[in-house]
Short mmCIF file of C-alpha atoms in Angstrom, two decimals:
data_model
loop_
_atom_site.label_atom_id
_atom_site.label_comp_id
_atom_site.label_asym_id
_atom_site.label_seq_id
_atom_site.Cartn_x
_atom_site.Cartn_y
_atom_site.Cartn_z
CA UNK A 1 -19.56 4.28 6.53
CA UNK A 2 -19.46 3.92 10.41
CA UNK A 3 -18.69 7.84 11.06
CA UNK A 4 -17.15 6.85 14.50
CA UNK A 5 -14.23 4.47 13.11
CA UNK A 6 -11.45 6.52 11.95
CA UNK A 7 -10.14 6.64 8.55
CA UNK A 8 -6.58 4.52 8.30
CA UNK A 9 -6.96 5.25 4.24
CA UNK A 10 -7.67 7.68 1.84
CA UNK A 11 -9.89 7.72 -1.30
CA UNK A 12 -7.45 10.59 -2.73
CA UNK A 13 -4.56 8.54 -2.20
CA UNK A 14 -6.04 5.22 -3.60
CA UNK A 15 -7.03 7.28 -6.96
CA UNK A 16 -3.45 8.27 -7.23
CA UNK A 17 -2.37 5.26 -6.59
CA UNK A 18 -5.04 3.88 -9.05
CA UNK A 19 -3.21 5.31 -11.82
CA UNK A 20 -0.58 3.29 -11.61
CA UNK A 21 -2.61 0.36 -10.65
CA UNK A 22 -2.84 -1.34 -13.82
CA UNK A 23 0.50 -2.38 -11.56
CA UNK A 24 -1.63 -3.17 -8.51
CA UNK A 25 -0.72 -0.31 -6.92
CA UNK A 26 -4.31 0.58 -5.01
CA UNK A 27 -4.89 -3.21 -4.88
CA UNK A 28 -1.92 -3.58 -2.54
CA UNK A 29 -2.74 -0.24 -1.15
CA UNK A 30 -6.25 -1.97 0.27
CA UNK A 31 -4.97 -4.94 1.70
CA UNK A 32 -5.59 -7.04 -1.49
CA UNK A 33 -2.40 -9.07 -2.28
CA UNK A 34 -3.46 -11.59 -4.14
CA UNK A 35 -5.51 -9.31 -6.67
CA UNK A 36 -2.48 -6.94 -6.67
CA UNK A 37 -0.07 -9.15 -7.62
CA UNK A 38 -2.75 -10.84 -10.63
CA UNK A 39 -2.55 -6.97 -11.71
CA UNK A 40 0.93 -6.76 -11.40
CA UNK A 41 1.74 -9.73 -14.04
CA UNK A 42 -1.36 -9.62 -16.35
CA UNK A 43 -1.09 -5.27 -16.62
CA UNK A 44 -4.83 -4.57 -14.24
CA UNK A 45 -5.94 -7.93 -15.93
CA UNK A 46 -4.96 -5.94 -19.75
CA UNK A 47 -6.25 -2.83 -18.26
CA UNK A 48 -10.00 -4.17 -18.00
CA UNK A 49 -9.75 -4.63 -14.13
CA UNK A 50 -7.90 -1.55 -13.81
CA UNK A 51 -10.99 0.61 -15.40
CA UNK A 52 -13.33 -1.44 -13.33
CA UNK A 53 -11.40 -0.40 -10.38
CA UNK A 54 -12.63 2.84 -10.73
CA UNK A 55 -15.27 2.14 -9.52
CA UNK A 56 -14.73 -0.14 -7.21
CA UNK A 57 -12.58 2.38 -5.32
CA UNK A 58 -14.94 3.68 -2.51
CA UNK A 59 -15.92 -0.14 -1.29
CA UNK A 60 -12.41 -1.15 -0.92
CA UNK A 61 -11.44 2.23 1.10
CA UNK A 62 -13.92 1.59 3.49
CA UNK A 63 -13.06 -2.19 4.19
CA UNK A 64 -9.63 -0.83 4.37
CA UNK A 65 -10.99 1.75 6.90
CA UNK A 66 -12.69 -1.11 9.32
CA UNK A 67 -9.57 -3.64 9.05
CA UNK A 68 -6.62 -1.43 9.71
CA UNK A 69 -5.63 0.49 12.77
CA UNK A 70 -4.99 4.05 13.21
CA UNK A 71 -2.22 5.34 14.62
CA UNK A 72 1.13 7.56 14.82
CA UNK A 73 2.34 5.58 11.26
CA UNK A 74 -0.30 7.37 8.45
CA UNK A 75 -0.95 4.39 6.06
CA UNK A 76 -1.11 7.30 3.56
CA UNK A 77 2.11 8.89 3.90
CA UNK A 78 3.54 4.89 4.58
CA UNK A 79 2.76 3.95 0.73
CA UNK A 80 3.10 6.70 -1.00
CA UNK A 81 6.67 6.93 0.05
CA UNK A 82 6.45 2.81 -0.73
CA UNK A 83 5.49 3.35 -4.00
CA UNK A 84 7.62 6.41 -5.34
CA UNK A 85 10.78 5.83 -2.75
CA UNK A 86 10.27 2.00 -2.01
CA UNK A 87 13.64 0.69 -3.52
CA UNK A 88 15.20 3.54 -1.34
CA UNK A 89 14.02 2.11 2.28
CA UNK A 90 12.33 5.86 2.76
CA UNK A 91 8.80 4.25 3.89
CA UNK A 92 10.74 2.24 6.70
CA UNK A 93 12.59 5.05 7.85
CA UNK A 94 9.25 6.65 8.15
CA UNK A 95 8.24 4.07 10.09
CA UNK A 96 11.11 3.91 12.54
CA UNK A 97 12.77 1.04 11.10
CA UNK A 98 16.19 2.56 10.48
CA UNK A 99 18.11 -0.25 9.80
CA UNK A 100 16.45 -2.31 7.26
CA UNK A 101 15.45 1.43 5.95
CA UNK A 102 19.30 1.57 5.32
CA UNK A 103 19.54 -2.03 4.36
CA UNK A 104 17.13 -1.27 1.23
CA UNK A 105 18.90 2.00 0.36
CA UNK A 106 22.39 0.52 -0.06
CA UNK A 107 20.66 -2.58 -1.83
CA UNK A 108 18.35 -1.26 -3.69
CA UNK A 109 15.27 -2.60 -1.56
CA UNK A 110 17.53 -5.99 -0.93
CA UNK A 111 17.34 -5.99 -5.37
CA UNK A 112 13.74 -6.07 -4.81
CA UNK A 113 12.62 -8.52 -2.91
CA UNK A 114 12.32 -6.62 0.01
CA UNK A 115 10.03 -4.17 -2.04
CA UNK A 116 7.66 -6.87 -3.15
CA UNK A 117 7.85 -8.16 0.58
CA UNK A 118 6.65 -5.10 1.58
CA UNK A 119 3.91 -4.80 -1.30
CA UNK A 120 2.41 -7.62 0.73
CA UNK A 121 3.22 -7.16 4.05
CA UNK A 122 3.10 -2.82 4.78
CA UNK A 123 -0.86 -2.44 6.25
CA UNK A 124 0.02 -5.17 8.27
CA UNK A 125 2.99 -3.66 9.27
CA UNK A 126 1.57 -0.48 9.94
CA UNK A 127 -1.02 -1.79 12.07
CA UNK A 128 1.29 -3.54 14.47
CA UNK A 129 3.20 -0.73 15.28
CA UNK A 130 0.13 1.53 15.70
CA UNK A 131 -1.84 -1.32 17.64
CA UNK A 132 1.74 -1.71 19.81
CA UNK A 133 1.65 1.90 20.60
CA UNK A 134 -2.03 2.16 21.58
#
């Protein structure tokens, strides 16, 4: 890995977030929608790509490291609190969006949409406010 680019993810947090994953959790974690939402409706592809994601863990944190930008918002922090406090609107709060952070908590992440949207959209998120702030 280039030693000079800094890390925007972390391998400790994709493994955690690999054990959920048979959800997509890590998938959506590295920027990989489309794969994370296969493993969301087929169960890690019945658990098979899940295992084989083990393995597959270290590649995917170091694309993640070269496509993302670092900044003030930690990616790390930003979906962990996405995956455990999503429906709650804690990860936008976290990231300074108040409003829609209070939007999700009295509806329940807008009854889930607005969690899925943010599945797919958070890194980019993330990266916009930290490239914005640069």
């Amino acid at each position: 890995m280039n030693q000079n680019k800094a890390q925007t993810h972390s391998l400790v947090v994709g493994y955690l977030l690999w054990i959920v994953g048979f959800l997509g959790a890590h998938r959506f974690y590295y920027g990989k929608q489309l794969s994370g939402t296969v493993y969301f409706f087929t169960l890690g592809l019945l658990f098979i790509g899940w295992i084989v994601d083990l393995f597959l863990i270290p590649g995917m944190n170091e694309k993640a490291d070269i496509r993302f930008h670092q900044g003030e918002i930690d990616y790390n922090i930003t979906w962990l609190l996405l995956t455990f406090l999503g429906f709650f609107g804690v990860h936008r709060m976290y990231m300074g969006k108040w409003i829609t952070g209070l939007i999700y908590l009295c509806t329940v992440g807008l009854f889930g949409f607005g969690y899925i949207y943010d599945l797919w959209t958070l890194n980019d998120q993330i990266s916009l406010i930290n490239g914005s702030k640069a």
